[in-house]
C-alpha positions as a Markdown table, in Angstrom:
| # | Residue | x | y | z |
|---|---|---|---|---|
| 1 | Unk | 27.1 | -22.7 | 26.6 |
| 2 | Unk | 26.0 | -19.1 | 26.5 |
| 3 | Unk | 23.2 | -17.9 | 24.4 |
| 4 | Unk | 23.7 | -15.0 | 22.1 |
| 5 | Unk | 21.0 | -12.4 | 22.4 |
| 6 | Unk | 19.8 | -10.2 | 19.6 |
| 7 | Unk | 19.9 | -6.5 | 20.1 |
| 8 | Unk | 16.6 | -4.8 | 20.6 |
| 9 | Unk | 15.4 | -3.5 | 17.2 |
| 10 | Unk | 14.5 | 0.2 | 16.9 |
| 11 | Unk | 12.4 | 2.0 | 14.4 |
| 12 | Unk | 13.8 | 2.5 | 10.9 |
| 13 | Unk | 16.2 | 5.4 | 10.4 |
| 14 | Unk | 14.4 | 6.5 | 7.2 |
| 15 | Unk | 17.4 | 5.5 | 5.0 |
| 16 | Unk | 16.8 | 3.2 | 2.1 |
| 17 | Unk | 18.9 | 0.2 | 1.2 |
| 18 | Unk | 21.2 | 2.2 | -1.0 |
| 19 | Unk | 21.3 | 5.3 | 1.2 |
| 20 | Unk | 19.1 | 8.3 | 0.8 |
| 21 | Unk | 15.6 | 8.5 | 2.1 |
| 22 | Unk | 13.6 | 5.2 | 1.9 |
| 23 | Unk | 10.7 | 5.2 | -0.5 |
| 24 | Unk | 8.0 | 5.0 | 2.2 |
| 25 | Unk | 9.7 | 7.2 | 4.8 |
| 26 | Unk | 7.9 | 10.4 | 3.8 |
| 27 | Unk | 4.6 | 8.5 | 4.4 |
| 28 | Unk | 5.8 | 7.2 | 7.7 |
| 29 | Unk | 6.9 | 10.7 | 8.8 |
| 30 | Unk | 3.5 | 12.2 | 7.9 |
| 31 | Unk | 1.7 | 9.4 | 9.8 |
| 32 | Unk | 3.9 | 9.8 | 12.8 |
| 33 | Unk | 3.3 | 13.6 | 12.9 |
| 34 | Unk | -0.4 | 13.0 | 12.6 |
| 35 | Unk | -0.3 | 10.6 | 15.6 |
| 36 | Unk | 1.2 | 13.3 | 17.7 |
| 37 | Unk | -2.1 | 15.3 | 17.4 |
| 38 | Unk | -4.5 | 12.3 | 17.2 |
| 39 | Unk | -7.4 | 12.9 | 19.6 |
| 40 | Unk | -9.5 | 9.8 | 19.0 |
| 41 | Unk | -8.7 | 6.5 | 20.6 |
| 42 | Unk | -9.6 | 4.6 | 17.4 |
| 43 | Unk | -7.1 | 6.5 | 15.2 |
| 44 | Unk | -9.8 | 7.8 | 12.9 |
| 45 | Unk | -8.2 | 11.2 | 12.2 |
| 46 | Unk | -4.9 | 9.7 | 11.1 |
| 47 | Unk | -6.4 | 6.7 | 9.2 |
| 48 | Unk | -5.9 | 8.2 | 5.7 |
| 49 | Unk | -2.2 | 8.8 | 6.5 |
| 50 | Unk | -1.9 | 5.3 | 7.8 |
| 51 | Unk | -3.5 | 3.9 | 4.7 |
| 52 | Unk | -1.1 | 5.8 | 2.5 |
| 53 | Unk | 1.9 | 4.5 | 4.5 |
| 54 | Unk | 0.6 | 0.9 | 4.3 |
| 55 | Unk | -0.1 | 1.3 | 0.5 |
| 56 | Unk | 3.5 | 2.4 | 0.0 |
| 57 | Unk | 4.7 | -0.7 | 1.9 |
| 58 | Unk | 2.5 | -3.3 | 0.4 |
| 59 | Unk | 0.8 | -1.9 | -2.8 |
| 60 | Unk | -2.5 | -3.6 | -2.0 |
| 61 | Unk | -4.7 | -1.1 | -3.8 |
| 62 | Unk | -2.4 | -1.2 | -6.9 |
| 63 | Unk | -2.4 | -5.0 | -6.9 |
| 64 | Unk | -6.2 | -5.0 | -6.6 |
| 65 | Unk | -6.5 | -2.6 | -9.6 |
| 66 | Unk | -4.2 | -4.8 | -11.7 |
| 67 | Unk | -6.2 | -7.9 | -10.8 |
| 68 | Unk | -9.5 | -6.2 | -11.8 |
| 69 | Unk | -8.0 | -5.0 | -15.1 |
| 70 | Unk | -6.6 | -8.4 | -15.9 |
| 71 | Unk | -9.9 | -10.1 | -15.0 |
| 72 | Unk | -11.8 | -7.7 | -17.3 |
| 73 | Unk | -9.3 | -8.3 | -20.1 |
| 74 | Unk | -9.7 | -12.0 | -19.8 |
| 75 | Unk | -13.5 | -11.7 | -19.7 |
| 76 | Unk | -13.5 | -9.6 | -22.9 |
| 77 | Unk | -11.1 | -12.0 | -24.5 |
| 78 | Unk | -13.4 | -15.0 | -23.8 |
| 79 | Unk | -16.6 | -13.2 | -24.7 |
| 80 | Unk | -18.3 | -14.4 | -27.9 |
| 81 | Unk | -18.1 | -11.8 | -30.7 |
| 82 | Unk | -21.3 | -10.7 | -32.4 |
| 83 | Unk | -21.2 | -10.2 | -36.0 |
| 84 | Unk | -18.2 | -9.7 | -38.2 |
| 85 | Unk | -16.6 | -6.5 | -37.2 |
| 86 | Unk | -17.7 | -3.7 | -39.5 |
| 87 | Unk | -18.7 | -0.3 | -38.2 |
| 88 | Unk | -20.9 | -1.7 | -35.4 |
| 89 | Unk | -24.1 | -0.5 | -37.1 |
| 90 | Unk | -25.7 | -3.9 | -37.2 |
| 91 | Unk | -27.5 | -3.3 | -40.5 |
């Protein structure tokens, strides 16, 4: 019985699932170009480009904003109301 081996995977071509440029490829290309000139071992100079690329891939900042907005809406929905509407003058 011979085992089938998987081919070695290479980096993405930049094409999306339906042809054309993938949605995050421009961010990857920018990050890759930055890495060519990175002079620090910690990647500090290219960190903003890396963050943009990862945001495109995973949408973490966008999801955090949505969670924050939803929590605030829920908080306001559950907050007791003071008075009976009106113009807010309180008198």
